[in-house]
Every structure is written in C-alpha cells, then in structure tokens.
C-alpha positions as a Python dict, from the first residue, in 0.01 Angstrom:
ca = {
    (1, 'X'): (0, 0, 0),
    (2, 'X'): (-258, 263, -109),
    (3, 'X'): (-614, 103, -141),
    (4, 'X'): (-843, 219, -408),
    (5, 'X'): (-1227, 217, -366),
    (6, 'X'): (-1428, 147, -707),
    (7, 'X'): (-1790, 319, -698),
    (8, 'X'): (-2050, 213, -982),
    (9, 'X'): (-2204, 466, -1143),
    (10, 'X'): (-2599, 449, -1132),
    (11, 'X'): (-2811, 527, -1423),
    (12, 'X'): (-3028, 766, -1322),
    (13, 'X'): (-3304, 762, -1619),
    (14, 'X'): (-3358, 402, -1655),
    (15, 'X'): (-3438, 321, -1259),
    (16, 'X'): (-3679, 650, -1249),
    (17, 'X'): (-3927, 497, -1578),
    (18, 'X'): (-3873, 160, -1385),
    (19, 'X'): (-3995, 303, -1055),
    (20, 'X'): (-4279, 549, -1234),
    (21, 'X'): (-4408, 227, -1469),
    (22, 'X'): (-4461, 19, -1138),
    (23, 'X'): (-4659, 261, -914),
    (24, 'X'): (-4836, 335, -1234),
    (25, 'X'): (-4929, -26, -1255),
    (26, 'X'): (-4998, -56, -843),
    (27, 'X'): (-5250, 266, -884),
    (28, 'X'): (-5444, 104, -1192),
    (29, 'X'): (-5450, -258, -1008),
    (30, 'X'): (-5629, -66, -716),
    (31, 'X'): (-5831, 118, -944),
    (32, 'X'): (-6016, -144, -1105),
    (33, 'X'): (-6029, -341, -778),
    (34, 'X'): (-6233, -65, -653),
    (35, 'X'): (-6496, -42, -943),
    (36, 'X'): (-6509, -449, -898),
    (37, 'X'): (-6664, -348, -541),
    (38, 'X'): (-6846, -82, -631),
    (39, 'X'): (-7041, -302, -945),
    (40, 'X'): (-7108, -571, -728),
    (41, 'X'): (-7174, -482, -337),
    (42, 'X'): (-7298, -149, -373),
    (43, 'X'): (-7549, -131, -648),
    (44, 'X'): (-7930, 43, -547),
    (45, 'X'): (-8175, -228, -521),
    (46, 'X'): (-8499, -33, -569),
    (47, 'X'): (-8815, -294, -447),
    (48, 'X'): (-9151, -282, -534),
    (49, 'X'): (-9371, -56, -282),
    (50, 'X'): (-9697, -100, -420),
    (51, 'X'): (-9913, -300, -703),
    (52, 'X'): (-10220, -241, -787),
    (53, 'X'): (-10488, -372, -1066),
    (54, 'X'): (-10643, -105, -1348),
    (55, 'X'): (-10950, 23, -1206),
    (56, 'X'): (-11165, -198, -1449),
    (57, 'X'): (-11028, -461, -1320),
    (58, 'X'): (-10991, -336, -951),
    (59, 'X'): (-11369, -337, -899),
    (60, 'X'): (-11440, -674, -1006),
    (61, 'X'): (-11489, -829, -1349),
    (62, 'X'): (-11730, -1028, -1550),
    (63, 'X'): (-11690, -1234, -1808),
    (64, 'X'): (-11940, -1520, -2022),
    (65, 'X'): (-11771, -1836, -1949),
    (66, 'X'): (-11729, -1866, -2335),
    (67, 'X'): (-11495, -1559, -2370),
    (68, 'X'): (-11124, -1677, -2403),
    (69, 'X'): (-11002, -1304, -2459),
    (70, 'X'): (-10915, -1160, -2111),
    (71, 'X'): (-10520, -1114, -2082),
    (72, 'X'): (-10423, -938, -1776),
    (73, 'X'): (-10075, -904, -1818),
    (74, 'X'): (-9980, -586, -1753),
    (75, 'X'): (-10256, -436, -1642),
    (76, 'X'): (-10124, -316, -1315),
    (77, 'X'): (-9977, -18, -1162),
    (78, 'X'): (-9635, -87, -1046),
    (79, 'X'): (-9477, 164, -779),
    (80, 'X'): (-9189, 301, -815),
    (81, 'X'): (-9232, 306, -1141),
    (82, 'X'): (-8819, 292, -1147),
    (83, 'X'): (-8862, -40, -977),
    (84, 'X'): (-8606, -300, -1061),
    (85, 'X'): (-8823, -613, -1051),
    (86, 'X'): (-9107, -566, -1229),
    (87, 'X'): (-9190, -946, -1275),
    (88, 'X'): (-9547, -1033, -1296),
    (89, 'X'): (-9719, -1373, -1120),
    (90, 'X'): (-10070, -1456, -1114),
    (91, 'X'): (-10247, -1688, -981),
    (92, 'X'): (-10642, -1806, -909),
    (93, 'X'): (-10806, -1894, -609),
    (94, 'X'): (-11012, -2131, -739),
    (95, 'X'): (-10904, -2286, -1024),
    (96, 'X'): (-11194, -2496, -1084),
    (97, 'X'): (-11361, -2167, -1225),
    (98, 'X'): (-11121, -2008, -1406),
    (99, 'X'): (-10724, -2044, -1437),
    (100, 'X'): (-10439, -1792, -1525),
    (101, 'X'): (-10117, -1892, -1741),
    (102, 'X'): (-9773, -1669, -1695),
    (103, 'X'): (-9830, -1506, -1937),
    (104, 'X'): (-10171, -1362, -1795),
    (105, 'X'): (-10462, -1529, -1999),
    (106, 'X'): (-10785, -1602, -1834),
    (107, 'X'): (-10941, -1888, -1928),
    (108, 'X'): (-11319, -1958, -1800),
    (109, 'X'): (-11362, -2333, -1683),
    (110, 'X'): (-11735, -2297, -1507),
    (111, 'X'): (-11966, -2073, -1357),
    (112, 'X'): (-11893, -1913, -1043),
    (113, 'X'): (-11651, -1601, -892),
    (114, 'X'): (-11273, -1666, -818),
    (115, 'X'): (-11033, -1438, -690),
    (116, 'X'): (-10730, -1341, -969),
    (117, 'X'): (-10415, -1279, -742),
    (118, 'X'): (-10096, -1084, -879),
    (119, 'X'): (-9744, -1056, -734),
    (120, 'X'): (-9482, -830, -828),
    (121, 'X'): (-9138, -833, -581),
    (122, 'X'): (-9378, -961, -285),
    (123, 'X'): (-9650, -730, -307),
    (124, 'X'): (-9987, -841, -374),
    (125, 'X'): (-10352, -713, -485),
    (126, 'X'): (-10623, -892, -621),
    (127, 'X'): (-10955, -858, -800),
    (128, 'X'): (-11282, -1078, -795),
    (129, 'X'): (-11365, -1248, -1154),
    (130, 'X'): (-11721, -1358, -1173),
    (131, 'X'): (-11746, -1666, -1458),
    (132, 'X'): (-12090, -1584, -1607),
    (133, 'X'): (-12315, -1810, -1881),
    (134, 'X'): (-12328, -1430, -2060),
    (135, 'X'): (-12167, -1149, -2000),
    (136, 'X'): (-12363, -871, -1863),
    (137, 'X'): (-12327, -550, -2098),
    (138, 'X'): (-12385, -194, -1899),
    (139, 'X'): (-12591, 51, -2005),
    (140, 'X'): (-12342, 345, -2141),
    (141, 'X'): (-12608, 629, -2240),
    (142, 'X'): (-12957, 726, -2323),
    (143, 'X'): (-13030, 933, -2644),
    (144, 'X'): (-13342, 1114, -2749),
    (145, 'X'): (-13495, 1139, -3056),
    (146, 'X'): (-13694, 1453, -3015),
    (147, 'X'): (-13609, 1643, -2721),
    (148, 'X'): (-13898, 1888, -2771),
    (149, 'X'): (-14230, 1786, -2754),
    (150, 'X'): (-14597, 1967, -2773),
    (151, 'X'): (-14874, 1803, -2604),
    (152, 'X'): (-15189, 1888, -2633),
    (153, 'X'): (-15425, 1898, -2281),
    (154, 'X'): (-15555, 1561, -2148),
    (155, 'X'): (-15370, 1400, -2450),
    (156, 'X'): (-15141, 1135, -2407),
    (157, 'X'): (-14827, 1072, -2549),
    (158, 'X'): (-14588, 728, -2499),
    (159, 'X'): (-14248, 824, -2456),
    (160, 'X'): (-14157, 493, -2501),
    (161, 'X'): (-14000, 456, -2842),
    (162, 'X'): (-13890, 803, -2854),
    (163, 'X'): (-13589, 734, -2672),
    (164, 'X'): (-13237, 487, -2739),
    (165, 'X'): (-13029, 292, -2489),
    (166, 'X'): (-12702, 212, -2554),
    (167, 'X'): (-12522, 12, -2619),
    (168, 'X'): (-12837, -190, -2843),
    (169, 'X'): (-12745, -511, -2659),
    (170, 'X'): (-12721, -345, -2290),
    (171, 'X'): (-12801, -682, -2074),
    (172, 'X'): (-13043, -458, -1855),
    (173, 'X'): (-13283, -183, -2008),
    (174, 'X'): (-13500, -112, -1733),
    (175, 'X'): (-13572, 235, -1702),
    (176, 'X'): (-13729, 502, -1434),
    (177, 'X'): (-13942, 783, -1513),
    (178, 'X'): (-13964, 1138, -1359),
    (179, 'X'): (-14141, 1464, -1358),
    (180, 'X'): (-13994, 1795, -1292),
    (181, 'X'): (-14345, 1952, -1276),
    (182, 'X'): (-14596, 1589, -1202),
    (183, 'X'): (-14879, 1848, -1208),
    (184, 'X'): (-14856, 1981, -1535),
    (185, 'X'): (-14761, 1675, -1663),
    (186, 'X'): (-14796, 1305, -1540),
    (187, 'X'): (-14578, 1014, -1653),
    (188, 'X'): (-14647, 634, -1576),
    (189, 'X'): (-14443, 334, -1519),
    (190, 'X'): (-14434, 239, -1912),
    (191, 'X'): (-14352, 599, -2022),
    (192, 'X'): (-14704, 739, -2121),
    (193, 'X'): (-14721, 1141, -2045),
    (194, 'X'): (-15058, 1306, -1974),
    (195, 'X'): (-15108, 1690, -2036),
    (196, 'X'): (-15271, 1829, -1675),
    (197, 'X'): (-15206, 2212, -1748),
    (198, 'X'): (-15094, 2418, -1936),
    (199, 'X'): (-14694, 2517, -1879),
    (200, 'X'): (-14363, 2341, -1953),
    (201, 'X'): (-14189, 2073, -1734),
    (202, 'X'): (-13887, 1802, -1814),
    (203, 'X'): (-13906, 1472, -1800),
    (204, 'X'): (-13617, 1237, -1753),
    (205, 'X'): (-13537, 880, -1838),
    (206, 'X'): (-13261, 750, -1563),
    (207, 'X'): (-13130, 386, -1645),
    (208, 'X'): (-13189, 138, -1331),
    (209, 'X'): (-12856, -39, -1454),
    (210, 'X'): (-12660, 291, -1489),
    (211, 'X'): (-12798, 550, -1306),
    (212, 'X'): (-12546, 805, -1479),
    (213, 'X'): (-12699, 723, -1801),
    (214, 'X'): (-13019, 977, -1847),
    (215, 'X'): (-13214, 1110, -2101),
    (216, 'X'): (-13449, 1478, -2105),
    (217, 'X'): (-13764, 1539, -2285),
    (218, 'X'): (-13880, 1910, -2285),
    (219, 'X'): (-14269, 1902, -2287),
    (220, 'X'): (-14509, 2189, -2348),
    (221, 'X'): (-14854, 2129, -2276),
    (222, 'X'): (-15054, 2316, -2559),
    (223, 'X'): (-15462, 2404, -2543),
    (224, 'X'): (-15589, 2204, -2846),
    (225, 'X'): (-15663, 2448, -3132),
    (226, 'X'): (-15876, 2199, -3362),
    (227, 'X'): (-16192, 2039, -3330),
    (228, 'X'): (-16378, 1778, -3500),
    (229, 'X'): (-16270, 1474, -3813),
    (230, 'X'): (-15928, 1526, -3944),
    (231, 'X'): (-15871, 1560, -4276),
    (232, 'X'): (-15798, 1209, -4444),
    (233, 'X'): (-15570, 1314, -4749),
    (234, 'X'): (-15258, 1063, -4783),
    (235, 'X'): (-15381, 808, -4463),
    (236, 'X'): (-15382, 440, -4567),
    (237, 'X'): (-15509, 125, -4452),
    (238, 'X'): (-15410, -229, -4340),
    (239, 'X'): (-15623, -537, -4228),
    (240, 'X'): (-15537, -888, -4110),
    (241, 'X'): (-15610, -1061, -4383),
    (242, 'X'): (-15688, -1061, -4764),
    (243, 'X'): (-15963, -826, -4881),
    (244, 'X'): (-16172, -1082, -5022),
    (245, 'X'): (-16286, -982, -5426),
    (246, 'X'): (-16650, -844, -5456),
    (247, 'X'): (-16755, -523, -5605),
    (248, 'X'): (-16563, -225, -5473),
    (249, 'X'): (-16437, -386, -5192),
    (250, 'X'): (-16090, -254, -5105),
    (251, 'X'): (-15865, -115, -4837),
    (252, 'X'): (-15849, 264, -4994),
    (253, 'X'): (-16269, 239, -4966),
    (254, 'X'): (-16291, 374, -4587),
    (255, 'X'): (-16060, 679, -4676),
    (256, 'X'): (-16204, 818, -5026),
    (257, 'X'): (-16510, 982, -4930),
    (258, 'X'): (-16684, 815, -5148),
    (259, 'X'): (-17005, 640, -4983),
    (260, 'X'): (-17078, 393, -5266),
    (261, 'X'): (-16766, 220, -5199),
    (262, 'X'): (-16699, -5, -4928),
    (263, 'X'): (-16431, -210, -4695),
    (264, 'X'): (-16547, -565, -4619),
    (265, 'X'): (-16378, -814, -4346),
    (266, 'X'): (-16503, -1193, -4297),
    (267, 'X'): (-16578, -1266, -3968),
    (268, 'X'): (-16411, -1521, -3733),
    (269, 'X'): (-16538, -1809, -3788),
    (270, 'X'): (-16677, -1729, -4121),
    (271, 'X'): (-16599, -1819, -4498),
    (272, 'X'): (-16691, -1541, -4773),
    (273, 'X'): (-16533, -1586, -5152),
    (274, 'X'): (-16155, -1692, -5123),
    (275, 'X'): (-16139, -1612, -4723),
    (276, 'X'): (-16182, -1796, -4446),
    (277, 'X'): (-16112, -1712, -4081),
    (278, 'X'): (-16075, -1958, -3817),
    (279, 'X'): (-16305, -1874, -3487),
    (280, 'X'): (-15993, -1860, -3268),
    (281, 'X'): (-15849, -1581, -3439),
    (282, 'X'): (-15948, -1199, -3446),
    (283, 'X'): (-15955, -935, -3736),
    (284, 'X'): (-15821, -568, -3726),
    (285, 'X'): (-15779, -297, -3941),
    (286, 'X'): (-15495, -6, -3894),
    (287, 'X'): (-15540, 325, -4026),
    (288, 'X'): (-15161, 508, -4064),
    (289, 'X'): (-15240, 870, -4049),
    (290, 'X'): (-14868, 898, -4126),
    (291, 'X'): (-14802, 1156, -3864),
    (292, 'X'): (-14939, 1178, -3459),
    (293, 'X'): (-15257, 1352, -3438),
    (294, 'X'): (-15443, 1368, -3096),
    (295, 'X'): (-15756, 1173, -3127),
    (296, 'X'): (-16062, 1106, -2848),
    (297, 'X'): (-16342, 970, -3058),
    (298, 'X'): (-16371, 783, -3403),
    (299, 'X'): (-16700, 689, -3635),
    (300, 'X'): (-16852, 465, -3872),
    (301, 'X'): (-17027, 506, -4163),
    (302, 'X'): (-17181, 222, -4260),
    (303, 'X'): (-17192, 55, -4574),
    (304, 'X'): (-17587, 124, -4610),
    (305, 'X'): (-17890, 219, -4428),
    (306, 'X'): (-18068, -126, -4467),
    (307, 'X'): (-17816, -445, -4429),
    (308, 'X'): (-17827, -410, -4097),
    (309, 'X'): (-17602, -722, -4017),
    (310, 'X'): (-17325, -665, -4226),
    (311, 'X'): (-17231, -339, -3958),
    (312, 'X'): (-17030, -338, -3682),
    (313, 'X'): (-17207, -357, -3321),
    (314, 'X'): (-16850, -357, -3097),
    (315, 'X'): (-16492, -282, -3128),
    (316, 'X'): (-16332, -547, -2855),
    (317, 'X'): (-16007, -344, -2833),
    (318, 'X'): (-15815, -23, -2998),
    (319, 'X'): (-15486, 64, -2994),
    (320, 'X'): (-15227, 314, -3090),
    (321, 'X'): (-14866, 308, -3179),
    (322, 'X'): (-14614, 523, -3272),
    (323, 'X'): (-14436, 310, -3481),
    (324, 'X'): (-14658, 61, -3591),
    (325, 'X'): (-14508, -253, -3428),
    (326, 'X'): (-14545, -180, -3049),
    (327, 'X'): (-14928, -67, -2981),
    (328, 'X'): (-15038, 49, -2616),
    (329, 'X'): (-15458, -46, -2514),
    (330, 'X'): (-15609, 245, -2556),
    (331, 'X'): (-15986, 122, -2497),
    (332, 'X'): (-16197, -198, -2432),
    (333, 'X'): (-16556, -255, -2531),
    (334, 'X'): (-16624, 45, -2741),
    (335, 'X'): (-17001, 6, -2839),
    (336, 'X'): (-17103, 122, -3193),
    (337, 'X'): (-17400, 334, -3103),
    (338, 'X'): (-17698, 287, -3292),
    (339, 'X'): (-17585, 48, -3499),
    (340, 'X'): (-17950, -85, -3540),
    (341, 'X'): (-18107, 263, -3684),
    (342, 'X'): (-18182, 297, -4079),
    (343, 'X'): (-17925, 582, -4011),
    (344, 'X'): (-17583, 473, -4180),
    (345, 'X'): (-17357, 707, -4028),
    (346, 'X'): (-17275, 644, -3639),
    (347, 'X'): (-17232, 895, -3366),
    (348, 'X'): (-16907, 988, -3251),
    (349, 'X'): (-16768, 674, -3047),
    (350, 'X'): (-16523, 860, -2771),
    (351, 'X'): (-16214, 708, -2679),
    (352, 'X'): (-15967, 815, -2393),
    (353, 'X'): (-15775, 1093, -2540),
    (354, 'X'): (-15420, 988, -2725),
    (355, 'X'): (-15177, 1116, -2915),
    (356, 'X'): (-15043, 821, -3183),
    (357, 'X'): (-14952, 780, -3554),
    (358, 'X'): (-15126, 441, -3614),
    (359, 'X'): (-15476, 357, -3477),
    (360, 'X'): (-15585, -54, -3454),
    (361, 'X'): (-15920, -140, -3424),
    (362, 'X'): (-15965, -514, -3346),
    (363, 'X'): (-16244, -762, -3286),
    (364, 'X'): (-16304, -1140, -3184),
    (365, 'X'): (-16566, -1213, -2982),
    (366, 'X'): (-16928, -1232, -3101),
    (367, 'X'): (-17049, -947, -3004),
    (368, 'X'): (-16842, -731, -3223),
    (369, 'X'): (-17124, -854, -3502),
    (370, 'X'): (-17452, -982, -3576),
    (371, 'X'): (-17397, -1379, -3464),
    (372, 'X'): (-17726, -1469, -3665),
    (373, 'X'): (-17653, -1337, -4028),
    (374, 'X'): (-17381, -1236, -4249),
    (375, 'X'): (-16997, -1349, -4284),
    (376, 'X'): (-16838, -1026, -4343),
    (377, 'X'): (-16819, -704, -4179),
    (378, 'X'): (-16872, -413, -4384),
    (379, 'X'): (-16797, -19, -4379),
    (380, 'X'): (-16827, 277, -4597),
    (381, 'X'): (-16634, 534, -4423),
    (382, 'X'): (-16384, 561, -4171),
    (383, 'X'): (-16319, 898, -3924),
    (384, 'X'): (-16135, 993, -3684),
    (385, 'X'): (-16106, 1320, -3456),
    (386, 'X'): (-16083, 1521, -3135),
    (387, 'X'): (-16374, 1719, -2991),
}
C-alpha cells in the first residue's frame, strides 16, 4: 500500500508582518524604558556653590526702628547662576530686635544690632542690621557756590555758607578744613580764610562722615585797591525794634547824607513815645550793603554837636554775615572815641579787617550810653570803610 505524505503550505506574507510588528513593538517597549531611566536617575543636579548679600547690605545696615520698608528678598548673589535650587530662607539672630518673614521683610522690634542670616541649598552668609531710633543719612557730596574767590590782604572771608552738603538732611555735617598754600592763606576750624600774601592757593572742604565727599575753593589774595568810606548808594537799614515817631527819625536817616536828619533807638531799660525796652534785652542796628565789601573801621556822626547824651559812648559787640541770619563776632568793646567833644563827627573806630555783606552793631550794657540822661540813642550818619 503506497503511503502519501500531506505537507501544508505556509503563508509566507502574513507570518513575516506578524514577526516584523512584534520586534517592532519589543524595540519601542525598550525604547521608552530607557528614556524612563534616563528622566529619572540621571538628571544634573547643579547645587548652590556660593551666596552672597548685595554689597549694601554686605557691609552692614541701618535702619530707624520706625522704618517697615526693608525687603531683602532677593537681594543676593546666587552662584551658579544656573543653579537648580534657588530657594531663599532667612532668618534673625536675635529676634527680639528685629524679625524676618519668608518672604524677606524686616520688621524693627527695638533698638539694638542683630545678625540677618540667609540660606540658599545649604550655603550661608549673613549681614549685621543695626535697629536705630533714626536712621543715620551719609553725606553723598559737597557743592560750591562760588568756586572762585578774591580776597583782599589781611581780609577775612567765612567760607562757611558758601558751600552745600548733601543730601540737606545728612545725619552728620561736620566738616574739615585745609590749605594747599597755609601761608598765603589761613583757614580756621569754622571756615574763616585770612589773606597772608599775595598768590593763589585751594582750599578744600572734606566731610568727617564721608571723607570722599569734598569741596574746592580757588582763592586769590588781591592788594586792596580802595581806601577810605564806601559809597552808600542803595545800602539799607534794620534795627531791633520800632523806630519810635519824632521828627525825622527813621531808618533811611544814617544813609542819606543828610546831617539834619537823624536815627534814634530807646535804650534798654528805657521808655521814649510808643517804645519801651526791657533792661534785659539789647538793641542793634544792621546795615545791608547788599554786596561784600572789605571793611576795618566804621564812624559816627552824631546827631549834633551839643546833646551830648543822646550819642553813643560803646558798641558791646559787631558782627558780620554773609547772609544775614548766621553772623560771626567780629569785635568786642569798640569805644566811640571822643564821644564827649562839641565835635559831632567821630574818628574812624577800627575793627579787625572782614570781608561781609551785612554789618550788626549791638549794645546792652550801660556803658554803651550815658546812664544819667536820655532814653534814646541818637545818630546822624552812618560810615563804613577800609583804610
């Protein structure tokens, strides 16, 4: 019996796609597995090498325990700058002074210094916060006014108001003063410059608070070219009190050149018309000259050349300013020569030599005037010059 062997046919196609479709499938399986590594165990982790505070903080900080605005979030150099945890913490040493919240604001409890701590990935730095009743404000700058000055020799000149620190409300204006040439020209503690030679030299304002902060003056010291009673056209007058009404009395009298008019002050002490002036205050008068002249002596002509104790005997002080509301002592004592001769006009009365805008003559004490008679003291004339 002949035995016949069946063999099935295989289709070809159909188990090659089958095959391709599942190593297809395997690859992509491993595929993704792979990036499902990669994502999660080998990602760069890039920490935080360094942290440090803005340099105005970095040096230490100040602040009036009223001021609630101080945030220092942020306000730190991170490095890397790539770093992945950039996370800021802060935190006080003393909390008792001042306290931080996470979001960085300062808040002043009481006076004293703490130390303001920030962490970023573990690293650390830290600045000292001093809690103050005000906050001191630095000195930024010094400006002059009028960098060029002419003095005349053996005047004086008070640099004082010629000269701005900034900011206005700078906690500490305490200055120093300095001479590139001290022989030609001197300068004291409070700023006054004297004219020694003749020549050029700088002088320069440093701040004590901010030594950084300076100012120049370029001064020429000048022979003096005029001699004798300046010219009085355009100066006006001021006095401590009320001209008191009688005849010509008035405060334009010492300045017109006319003798037959006159300037009148009462006394302290004394009552005259509608004035009176207790004996515990003094009287003045300023003449305004309305620009800086360089003066050494000034005179009186007196109202007349027989009321002998309506004239003045003693000027207690005189002053000059510059501005006329800060006046320097220029003299003490000045005696009115001759006051007691027929002759109404006085000598020159010599003063140290100054340079101002405003001149103050003041007097209290008795013997300014004649104690025994009178209630006013009166003047025809007013000078003043530089011999």
């Amino acid at each position: 019996m002949k035995t016949i062997r069946l063999e099935r046919k295989r289709n070809f196609p159909t188990f090659f796609l089958f095959t391709l479709m599942f190593c297809v499938l395997a690859f992509m399986s491993c595929d993704t597995e792979d990036e499902g590594n990669f994502t999660e165990e080998n990602e760069e982790n890039i920490r935080v090498d360094n942290v440090e505070w803005k340099s105005d903080l970095k040096s230490g900080y100040e602040i009036a325990i009223d001021d609630k605005s101080l945030n220092i979030a942020n306000r730190v150099t991170i490095s890397p700058e790539d770093a992945s945890n950039q996370e800021q913490a802060f935190s006080s040493s003393n909390q008792s002074i001042a306290t931080v919240s996470e979001q960085g604001q300062v808040t002043p409890l009481s006076l004293g210094t703490t130390t303001i701590t920030v962490t970023v990935d573990e690293m650390t730095d830290e600045f000292t916060l001093k809690v103050m009743a005000q906050k001191v404000i630095n000195v930024s700058s010094i400006t002059v006014e009028e960098a060029n000055i002419e003095l005349e020799l053996n005047a004086t000149v008070n640099l004082a108001s010629k000269y701005n620190i900034l900011p206005v409300d700078a906690t500490n204006k305490e200055v120093t003063y300095s001479s590139s040439e001290p022989s030609i020209v001197s300068i004291d503690d409070q700023g006054v410059i004297e004219g020694l030679e003749k020549g050029s030299t700088t002088i320069t304002v440093t701040s004590v608070d901010n030594p950084a902060a300076k100012g120049e003056f370029n001064v020429t010291v000048i022979e003096v070219s005029f001699k004798g009673d300046y010219s009085r056209e355009g100066w006006t007058l001021k006095s401590s009190q009320d001209v008191f009404d009688e005849g010509s009395n008035s405060l334009t009298s010492p300045l017109d050149d006319d003798i037959d008019t006159w300037f009148g002050l009462v006394k302290p002490g004394k009552s005259w018309k509608e004035v009176s002036i207790p004996d515990s205050e003094g009287v003045y008068f300023i003449v305004d000259m309305k620009e800086e002249k360089t003066v050494n002596y000034f005179k009186i002509r007196h109202r007349n050349d027989s009321q002998i104790f309506l004239r003045y005997r003693l000027i207690e002080e005189v002053y000059g300013s510059n501005d006329g509301e800060n006046f320097t002592l220029i003299a003490s004592d000045v005696s009115v020569t001759d006051y007691e001769l027929p002759e109404p006009m006085s000598p020159n009365l010599s003063i140290p030599e100054s340079t101002y805008r405003y001149f103050k003559f003041y007097c209290k004490k008795e013997a300014c005037f004649d104690p025994s008679r009178g209630s006013t003291a009166q003047m025809s004339e007013f000078y003043l010059g530089v011999e």
